[in-house]
Coordinates of C-alpha atoms in Angstrom, one line a residue:
Chain A
D104 CA 10.1 3.6 -18.5
T105 CA 7.4 4.1 -15.1
A106 CA 6.8 1.1 -14.0
V107 CA 3.1 1.5 -12.8
S108 CA 1.1 4.8 -13.9
Q109 CA -2.5 6.4 -13.7
T110 CA -3.5 9.7 -15.0
P111 CA -5.0 11.7 -14.4
K112 CA -3.2 12.9 -11.3
Y113 CA -5.4 16.0 -10.7
L114 CA -8.9 15.2 -10.5
V115 CA -11.5 18.6 -10.2
T116 CA -15.1 17.7 -10.2
Q117 CA -18.3 19.1 -9.4
M118 CA -20.8 16.2 -7.4
G119 CA -22.7 14.3 -9.9
N120 CA -20.4 14.0 -12.6
D121 CA -18.8 10.6 -13.7
K122 CA -15.1 10.0 -14.0
S123 CA -12.9 7.5 -14.8
I124 CA -9.0 6.8 -13.6
K125 CA -6.8 5.1 -15.5
C126 CA -4.0 2.6 -14.7
E127 CA -1.2 0.4 -16.6
Q128 CA 1.7 -1.3 -15.5
N129 CA 4.6 -2.3 -17.6
L130 CA 5.8 -4.8 -15.3
G131 CA 4.2 -7.9 -16.9
H132 CA 2.1 -8.4 -13.1
D133 CA -0.6 -10.5 -13.3
T134 CA -2.7 -9.1 -11.1
M135 CA -3.9 -5.4 -10.5
Y136 CA -5.5 -3.1 -7.6
W137 CA -7.0 0.1 -7.0
Y138 CA -6.5 1.9 -3.2
K139 CA -7.4 4.3 -1.6
Q140 CA -6.2 6.6 0.6
D141 CA -8.7 8.7 3.1
S142 CA -7.6 12.0 4.5
K143 CA -6.0 10.2 7.4
K144 CA -4.3 8.3 5.0
F145 CA -5.8 5.1 5.6
L146 CA -5.4 2.8 3.0
K147 CA -8.4 0.6 2.1
I148 CA -8.3 -2.3 -1.3
M149 CA -11.8 -1.4 -2.8
F150 CA -10.6 -4.4 -5.6
S151 CA -7.9 -6.5 -7.2
Y152 CA -8.0 -8.4 -10.6
N153 CA -6.1 -11.2 -10.7
N154 CA -5.7 -11.8 -15.2
K155 CA -9.0 -10.0 -15.6
E156 CA -10.5 -11.4 -13.6
L157 CA -12.9 -9.3 -10.4
I158 CA -11.1 -11.6 -7.3
I159 CA -11.7 -8.9 -4.3
N160 CA -14.4 -5.9 -4.3
E161 CA -14.6 -4.5 -0.7
T162 CA -17.6 -3.1 0.4
V163 CA -17.6 -0.2 -1.6
P164 CA -20.9 1.9 -3.3
N165 CA -22.0 0.7 -6.5
R166 CA -21.3 3.3 -8.1
F167 CA -17.7 2.1 -8.2
S168 CA -16.5 0.2 -11.4
P169 CA -13.5 -1.6 -12.5
K170 CA -12.3 -2.3 -15.7
S171 CA -9.6 -4.3 -16.8
P172 CA -9.1 -4.9 -20.4
D173 CA -6.1 -7.1 -21.0
K174 CA -3.7 -7.4 -17.7
A175 CA -1.5 -4.7 -17.8
H176 CA -4.3 -2.0 -17.3
L177 CA -6.9 -1.8 -14.5
N178 CA -9.3 1.0 -14.7
L179 CA -12.2 2.4 -12.6
H180 CA -14.7 4.9 -13.2
I181 CA -17.0 6.6 -10.5
N182 CA -20.8 7.3 -11.3
S183 CA -22.3 10.3 -9.5
L184 CA -19.6 11.7 -7.7
E185 CA -20.2 12.8 -3.9
L186 CA -18.6 14.5 -1.6
G187 CA -17.3 11.6 0.5
D188 CA -15.2 10.4 -3.0
S189 CA -12.2 12.9 -2.7
A190 CA -9.6 11.1 -1.5
V191 CA -6.4 9.7 -3.1
Y192 CA -7.1 6.7 -5.5
F193 CA -3.9 4.9 -6.2
C194 CA -3.7 1.8 -8.4
A195 CA -0.8 -1.2 -7.5
S196 CA -0.2 -4.3 -9.6
S197 CA 2.0 -6.9 -8.3
Q198 CA 3.0 -11.1 -9.0
A199 CA 1.4 -13.6 -7.2
R200 CA 5.1 -15.8 -6.8
V201 CA 7.6 -13.2 -7.2
S202 CA 9.4 -11.2 -4.3
A203 CA 6.9 -12.0 -2.1
G204 CA 3.9 -10.6 -4.7
T205 CA 5.1 -7.2 -3.1
Q206 CA 2.6 -4.7 -4.5
Y207 CA 3.7 -2.0 -6.7
F208 CA 2.4 1.6 -6.8
G209 CA 1.1 4.4 -9.5
P210 CA 1.6 7.7 -7.6
G211 CA -1.7 8.2 -7.0
T212 CA -4.4 9.9 -8.5
R213 CA -5.5 13.1 -6.3
L214 CA -9.6 13.2 -6.9
T215 CA -11.3 16.4 -5.6
V216 CA -15.4 16.7 -5.0
L217 CA -17.1 19.6 -5.6
Chain B
A6 CA -9.1 -11.8 12.1
Q7 CA -5.8 -10.9 11.2
K8 CA -4.8 -7.3 12.1
I9 CA -1.4 -4.6 12.2
T10 CA -0.6 -2.6 14.6
Q11 CA 1.5 0.7 14.6
T12 CA 1.2 2.0 18.0
Q13 CA 3.5 4.9 16.8
P14 CA 1.5 8.3 14.7
G15 CA 3.9 10.5 15.2
M16 CA 7.8 10.4 15.5
F17 CA 10.8 13.3 16.3
V18 CA 14.2 12.6 15.7
Q19 CA 16.8 14.0 15.2
E20 CA 19.3 13.9 12.1
K21 CA 21.9 10.5 11.8
E22 CA 20.3 8.7 15.1
A23 CA 18.3 5.5 14.5
V24 CA 14.6 5.0 14.5
T25 CA 12.4 2.2 14.8
L26 CA 8.8 2.3 14.1
D27 CA 6.8 -0.4 15.6
C28 CA 4.4 -2.8 14.1
T29 CA 2.9 -5.5 15.6
Y30 CA 0.5 -7.9 13.4
D31 CA -2.0 -10.5 14.4
T32 CA -2.2 -14.0 12.6
S33 CA -3.1 -17.6 13.2
D34 CA -1.1 -18.4 10.1
Q35 CA 2.1 -19.9 10.0
S36 CA 3.0 -19.0 6.7
Y37 CA 2.6 -14.9 5.9
G38 CA 4.7 -11.9 4.8
L39 CA 5.3 -8.5 5.9
F40 CA 6.3 -5.4 4.1
W41 CA 7.5 -2.0 5.2
Y42 CA 6.6 0.8 2.7
K43 CA 7.5 4.8 2.8
Q44 CA 4.7 8.0 1.7
P45 CA 6.7 10.8 1.1
S46 CA 4.9 14.3 1.6
S47 CA 5.0 13.6 -2.4
G48 CA 2.8 10.7 -2.1
E49 CA 3.9 8.0 -3.8
M50 CA 4.5 4.5 -2.1
I51 CA 8.0 3.4 -2.2
F52 CA 8.0 -0.1 -0.8
L53 CA 11.6 -0.9 1.5
I54 CA 11.8 -4.2 2.4
Y55 CA 10.3 -7.5 3.0
Q56 CA 10.7 -10.0 5.2
G57 CA 9.1 -13.7 5.2
S58 CA 7.8 -15.8 7.8
Y59 CA 10.3 -18.4 7.1
D60 CA 13.2 -16.3 6.6
E61 CA 15.7 -16.7 9.9
Q62 CA 18.1 -13.5 9.4
N63 CA 16.1 -10.7 9.6
A64 CA 16.1 -8.1 6.0
T65 CA 18.1 -5.5 6.1
E66 CA 18.1 -3.2 2.8
G67 CA 20.8 -0.7 2.9
R68 CA 19.9 1.5 5.9
Y69 CA 17.2 0.0 6.6
S70 CA 16.3 -3.3 8.4
L71 CA 13.8 -5.1 9.4
N72 CA 13.7 -6.3 13.7
F73 CA 11.6 -9.6 13.2
Q74 CA 10.4 -11.1 15.6
K75 CA 8.5 -14.1 15.3
A76 CA 7.6 -15.1 18.9
R77 CA 6.2 -11.1 19.9
K78 CA 4.1 -11.3 16.6
S79 CA 5.9 -7.9 15.7
A80 CA 7.8 -6.5 12.7
N81 CA 10.0 -3.3 13.8
L82 CA 11.4 -1.4 11.4
V83 CA 14.8 0.7 11.7
I84 CA 16.2 3.1 9.9
S85 CA 20.2 3.5 11.1
A86 CA 21.5 7.5 10.1
S87 CA 18.6 8.8 9.6
Q88 CA 18.1 11.5 7.1
L89 CA 16.4 14.5 6.0
G90 CA 14.5 12.9 3.3
D91 CA 13.5 9.8 5.4
S92 CA 10.4 12.3 7.0
A93 CA 7.6 11.0 5.2
M94 CA 4.6 8.3 6.1
Y95 CA 6.1 4.6 7.0
F96 CA 3.4 1.6 6.6
C97 CA 3.2 -2.1 8.0
A98 CA 1.3 -4.7 5.8
M99 CA 1.3 -8.6 5.9
R100 CA 0.3 -10.8 3.0
D101 CA -0.9 -14.3 4.4
F102 CA 0.0 -16.8 1.8
M103 CA -3.0 -18.9 2.5
D104 CA -4.9 -16.2 0.9
S105 CA -5.7 -16.5 -2.7
N106 CA -6.3 -12.9 -3.0
Y107 CA -3.0 -11.9 -2.2
Q108 CA -4.7 -9.3 -0.3
L109 CA -2.2 -7.3 1.8
I110 CA -3.8 -6.1 5.5
W111 CA -2.6 -2.2 6.7
G112 CA -2.0 -0.3 9.3
A113 CA -2.6 2.9 9.8
G114 CA 0.9 4.3 9.4
T115 CA 3.8 6.3 12.2
K116 CA 4.7 10.0 10.4
L117 CA 8.6 9.9 10.3
I118 CA 9.8 13.6 11.1
I119 CA 13.2 14.4 10.8
K120 CA 14.5 17.5 12.6
P121 CA 17.9 18.7 11.6

């Protein structure tokens, strides 16, 4: 009964391809996030959705497009992949008034662009 | 602007010793929360402990405690009786409760290595 799950765990692809990462949470949370963790382990927020509404949209290339079909799912689509997109992408979820909004993370997706 | 600083990029500690990982934060707000996460080499991000700015007592969770010094704006993580499995990256993060976007501000992390 995984709380926050992501697929795939590993993604290896060529430059220029389009790929998607899926995220699902079964915690009943109302807010979901996408983070990028670079090779130096720095965590950068990319997007956040609250009740399917985009609330955080940091400065990321518009090749990255999130989509939240419902509160339990937040997918990330990346067009025209570039070498610099190689990183670990984490999905997370939280509930605003529960546990001070503690964010719970998925296992991460390691994206390698060749 | 809000900021989290973790001044120790890496630490080596002997097994069974206590460890203190430093975290200082900068905010002008009065209502906020501080979080610590662990990231072992397997890669997952694990929530460890939380401290609210209005909590009078330091948070504790098993071997983890948070040494919260509000006036100094520090929220150090203390791990008692360290174990080999504590070797990991540790991240400090802060949330401003006036921020309706629920965003966390993250530190750069500290890599902790426990020596046998």
